[in-house]
mmCIF file of C-alpha atoms in Angstrom:
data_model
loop_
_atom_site.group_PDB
_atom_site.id
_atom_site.type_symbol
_atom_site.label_atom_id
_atom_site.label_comp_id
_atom_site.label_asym_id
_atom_site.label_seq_id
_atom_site.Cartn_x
_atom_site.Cartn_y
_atom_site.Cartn_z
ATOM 1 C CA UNK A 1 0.000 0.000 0.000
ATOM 2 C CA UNK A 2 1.159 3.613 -0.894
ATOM 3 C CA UNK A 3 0.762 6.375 0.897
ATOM 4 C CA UNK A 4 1.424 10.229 0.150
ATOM 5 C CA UNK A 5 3.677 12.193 2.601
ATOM 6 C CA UNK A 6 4.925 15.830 2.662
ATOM 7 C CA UNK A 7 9.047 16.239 2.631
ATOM 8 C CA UNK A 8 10.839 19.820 3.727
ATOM 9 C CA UNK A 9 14.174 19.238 2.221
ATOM 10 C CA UNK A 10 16.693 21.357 2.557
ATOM 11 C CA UNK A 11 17.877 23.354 -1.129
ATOM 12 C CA UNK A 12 20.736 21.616 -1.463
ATOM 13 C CA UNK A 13 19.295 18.380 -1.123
ATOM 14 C CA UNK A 14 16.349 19.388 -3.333
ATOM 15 C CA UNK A 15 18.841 20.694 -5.760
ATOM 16 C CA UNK A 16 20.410 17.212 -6.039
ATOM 17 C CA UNK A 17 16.917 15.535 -6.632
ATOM 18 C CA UNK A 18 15.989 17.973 -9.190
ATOM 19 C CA UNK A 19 19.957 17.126 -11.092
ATOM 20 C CA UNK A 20 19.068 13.484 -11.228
ATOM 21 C CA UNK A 21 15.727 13.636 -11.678
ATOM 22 C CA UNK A 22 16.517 15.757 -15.115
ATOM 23 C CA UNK A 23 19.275 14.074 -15.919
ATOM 24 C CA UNK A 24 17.454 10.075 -15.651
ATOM 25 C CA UNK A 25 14.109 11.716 -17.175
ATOM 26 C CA UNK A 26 12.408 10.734 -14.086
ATOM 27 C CA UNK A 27 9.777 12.556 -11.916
ATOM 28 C CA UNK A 28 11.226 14.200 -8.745
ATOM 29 C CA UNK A 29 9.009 11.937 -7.063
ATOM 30 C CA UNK A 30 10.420 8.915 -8.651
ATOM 31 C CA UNK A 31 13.610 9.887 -7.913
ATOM 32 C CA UNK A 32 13.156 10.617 -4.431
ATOM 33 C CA UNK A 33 11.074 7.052 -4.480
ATOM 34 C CA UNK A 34 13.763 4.994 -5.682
ATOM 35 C CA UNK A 35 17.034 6.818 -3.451
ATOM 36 C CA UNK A 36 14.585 6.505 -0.040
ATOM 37 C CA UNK A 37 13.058 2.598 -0.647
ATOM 38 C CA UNK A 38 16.162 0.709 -0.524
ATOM 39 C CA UNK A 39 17.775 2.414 2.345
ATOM 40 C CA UNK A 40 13.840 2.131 4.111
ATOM 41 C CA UNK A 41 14.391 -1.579 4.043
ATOM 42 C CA UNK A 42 17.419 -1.622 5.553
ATOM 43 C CA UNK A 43 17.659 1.344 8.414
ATOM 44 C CA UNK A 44 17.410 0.544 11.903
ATOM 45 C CA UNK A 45 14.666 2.952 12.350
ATOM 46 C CA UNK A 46 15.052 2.883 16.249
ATOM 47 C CA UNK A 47 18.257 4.243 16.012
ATOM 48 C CA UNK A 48 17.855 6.775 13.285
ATOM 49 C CA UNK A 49 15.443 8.114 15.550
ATOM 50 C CA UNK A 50 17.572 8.623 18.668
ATOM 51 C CA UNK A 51 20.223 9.672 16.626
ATOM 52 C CA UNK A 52 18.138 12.245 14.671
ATOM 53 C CA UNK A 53 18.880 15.888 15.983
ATOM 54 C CA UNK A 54 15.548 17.497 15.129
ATOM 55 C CA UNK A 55 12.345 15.474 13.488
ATOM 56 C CA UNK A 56 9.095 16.866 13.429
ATOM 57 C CA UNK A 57 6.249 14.731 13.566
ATOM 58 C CA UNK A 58 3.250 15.483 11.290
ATOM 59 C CA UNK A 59 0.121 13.360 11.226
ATOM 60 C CA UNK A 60 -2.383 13.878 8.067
ATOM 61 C CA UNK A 61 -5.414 13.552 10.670
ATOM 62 C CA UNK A 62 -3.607 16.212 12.975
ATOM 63 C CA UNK A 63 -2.847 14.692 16.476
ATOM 64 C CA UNK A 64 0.754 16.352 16.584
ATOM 65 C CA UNK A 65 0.888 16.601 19.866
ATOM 66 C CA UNK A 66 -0.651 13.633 20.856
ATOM 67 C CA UNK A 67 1.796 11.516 18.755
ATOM 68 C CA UNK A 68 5.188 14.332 20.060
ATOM 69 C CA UNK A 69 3.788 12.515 24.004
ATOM 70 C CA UNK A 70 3.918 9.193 22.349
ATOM 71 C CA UNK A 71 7.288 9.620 21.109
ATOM 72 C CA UNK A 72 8.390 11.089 24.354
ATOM 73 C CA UNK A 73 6.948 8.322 26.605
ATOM 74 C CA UNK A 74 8.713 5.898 24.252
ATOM 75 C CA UNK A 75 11.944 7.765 24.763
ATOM 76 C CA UNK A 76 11.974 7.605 28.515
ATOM 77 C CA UNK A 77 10.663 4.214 28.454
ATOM 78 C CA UNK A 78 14.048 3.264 26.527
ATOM 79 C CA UNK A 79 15.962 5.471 28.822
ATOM 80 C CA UNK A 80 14.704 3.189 31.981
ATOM 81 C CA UNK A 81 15.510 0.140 29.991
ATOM 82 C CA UNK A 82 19.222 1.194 29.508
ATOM 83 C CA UNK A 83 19.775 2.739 32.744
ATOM 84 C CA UNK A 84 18.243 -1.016 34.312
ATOM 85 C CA UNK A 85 20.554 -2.832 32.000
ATOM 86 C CA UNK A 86 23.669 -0.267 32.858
ATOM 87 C CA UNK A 87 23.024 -1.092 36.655
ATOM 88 C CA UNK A 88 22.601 -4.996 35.614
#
């Protein structure tokens, strides 16, 4: 199943896209498709997110802030589980 989401990418990065894209004859989308669905498969998602500096959430039903508690709860919830294992 596919599902539409909104990107803010930095001009640099969207510069890049745009390059390829023109250069394979493919839609930006398509580009941006087929450079993030390989690496998708692969990433270790739970780290990417601790590791991530800054990542907003956005929900298409709203709920921002609802989801910005989940991810917090899940944060300190991994927090306790690493502190218990550090004291283990």
């Amino acid at each position: 199943m596919s599902q539409i989401v909104t990107l803010q990418l930095p001009d640099d990065v969207m510069e890049q896209v745009v390059k390829a894209a023109t250069s394979s004859g493919h839609s930006v989308q398509d580009t941006l498709q087929t450079w993030i669905s390989p690496k998708a498969k692969t990433i270790d998602t739970m780290t990417m997110l601790q590791e991530a500096n800054e990542l907003p959430i956005y929900t298409p039903l709203g709920g921002e802030q609802t989801a910005q508690e989940l991810l917090e709860y899940g944060q300190r919830l991994k927090r306790e589980r690493d502190s218990h294992q550090d004291h283990s």
